[in-house]
Coordinates of C-alpha atoms in Angstrom, one line a residue:
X168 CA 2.8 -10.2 -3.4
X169 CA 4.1 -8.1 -0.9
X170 CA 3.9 -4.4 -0.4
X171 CA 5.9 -2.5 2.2
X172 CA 4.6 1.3 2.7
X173 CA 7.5 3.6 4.7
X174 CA 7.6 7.1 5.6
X175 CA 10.6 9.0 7.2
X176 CA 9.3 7.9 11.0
X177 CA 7.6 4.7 10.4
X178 CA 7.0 0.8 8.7
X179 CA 3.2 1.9 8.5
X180 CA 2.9 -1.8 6.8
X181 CA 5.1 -4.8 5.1
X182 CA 3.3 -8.1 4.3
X183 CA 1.6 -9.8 1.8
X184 CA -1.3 -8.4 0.0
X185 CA -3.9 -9.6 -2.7
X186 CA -3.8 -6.1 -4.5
X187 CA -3.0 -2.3 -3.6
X188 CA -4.4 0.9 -5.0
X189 CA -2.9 3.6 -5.4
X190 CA -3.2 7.5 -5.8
X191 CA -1.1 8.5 -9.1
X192 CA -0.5 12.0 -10.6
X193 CA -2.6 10.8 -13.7
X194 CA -5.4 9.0 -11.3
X195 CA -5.5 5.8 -9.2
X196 CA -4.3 2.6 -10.4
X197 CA -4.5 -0.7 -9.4
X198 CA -1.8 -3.2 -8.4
X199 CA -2.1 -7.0 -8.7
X200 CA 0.3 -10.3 -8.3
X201 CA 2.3 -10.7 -11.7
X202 CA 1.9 -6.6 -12.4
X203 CA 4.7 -5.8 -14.9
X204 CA 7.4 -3.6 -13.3
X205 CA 6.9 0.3 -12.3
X206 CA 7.8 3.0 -10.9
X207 CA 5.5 5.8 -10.2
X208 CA 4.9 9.3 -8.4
X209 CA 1.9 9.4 -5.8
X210 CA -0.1 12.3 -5.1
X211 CA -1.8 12.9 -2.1
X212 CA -4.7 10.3 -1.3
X213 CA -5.4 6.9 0.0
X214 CA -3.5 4.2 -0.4
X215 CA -5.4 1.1 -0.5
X216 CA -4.1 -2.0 0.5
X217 CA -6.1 -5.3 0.1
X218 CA -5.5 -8.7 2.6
X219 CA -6.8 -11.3 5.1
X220 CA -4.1 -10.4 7.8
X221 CA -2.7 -7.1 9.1
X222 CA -0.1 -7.5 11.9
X223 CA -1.0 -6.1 15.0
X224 CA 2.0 -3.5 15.2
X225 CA 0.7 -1.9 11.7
X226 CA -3.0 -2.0 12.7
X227 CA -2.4 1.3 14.1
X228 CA -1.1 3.2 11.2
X229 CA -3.9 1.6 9.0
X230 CA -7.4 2.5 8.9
X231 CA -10.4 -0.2 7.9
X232 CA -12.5 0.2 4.9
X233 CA -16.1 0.0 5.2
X234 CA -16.4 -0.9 1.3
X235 CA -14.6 -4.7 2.0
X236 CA -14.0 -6.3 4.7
X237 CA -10.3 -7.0 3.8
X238 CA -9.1 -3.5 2.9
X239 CA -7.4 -1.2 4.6
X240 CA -6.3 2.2 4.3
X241 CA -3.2 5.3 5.0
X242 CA -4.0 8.7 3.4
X243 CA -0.4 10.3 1.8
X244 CA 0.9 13.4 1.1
X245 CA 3.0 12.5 -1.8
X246 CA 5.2 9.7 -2.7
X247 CA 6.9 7.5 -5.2
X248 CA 6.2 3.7 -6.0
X249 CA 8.6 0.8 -7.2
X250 CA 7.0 -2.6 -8.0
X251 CA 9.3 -5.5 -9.3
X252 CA 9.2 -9.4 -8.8
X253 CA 5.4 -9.0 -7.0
X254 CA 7.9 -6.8 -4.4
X255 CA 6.5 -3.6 -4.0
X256 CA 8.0 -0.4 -1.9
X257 CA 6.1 2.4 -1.4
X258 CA 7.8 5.7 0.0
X259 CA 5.4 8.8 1.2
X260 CA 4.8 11.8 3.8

């Protein structure tokens, strides 16, 4: 599936990912392939993304997660989240 995360300034990451986890107003939630569709408010947190391959120019944004060797992370102020067709956009500060 793939997951693009934007903020007013920046791509901080668009590619494909095995799962993503996120910070919602009600706690986190996960994210996998085939998830039915959503849209959902994000509170401030981390926004876990989980994949084999970062590209270099989003590497910089993102930091690694001791926990798995295949997840990385961007801490948010707030944001909003719309997953449809294992497409996922994901708008914070």
């Amino acid at each position: 599936m793939n997951i693009k995360i934007l903020t007013p300034e920046f791509v901080i990451f668009d590619g494909e990912v095995e799962s993503v986890l996120l910070p919602g107003k009600s706690g986190q939630f996960q994210i996998f392939k085939n998830h039915a569709a959503i849209v959902s408010a994000l509170v401030g947190g981390k926004v876990k993304i989980y994949t084999d391959k970062v590209d270099s120019s989003y590497q910089k944004y993102l930091t690694k997660e001791t926990e798995a060797k295949s997840a990385y992370s961007y801490e948010i102020k707030s944001g909003v989240l719309e997953f449809n067709n294992d497409k996922g956009i994901i708008l914070c500060e």
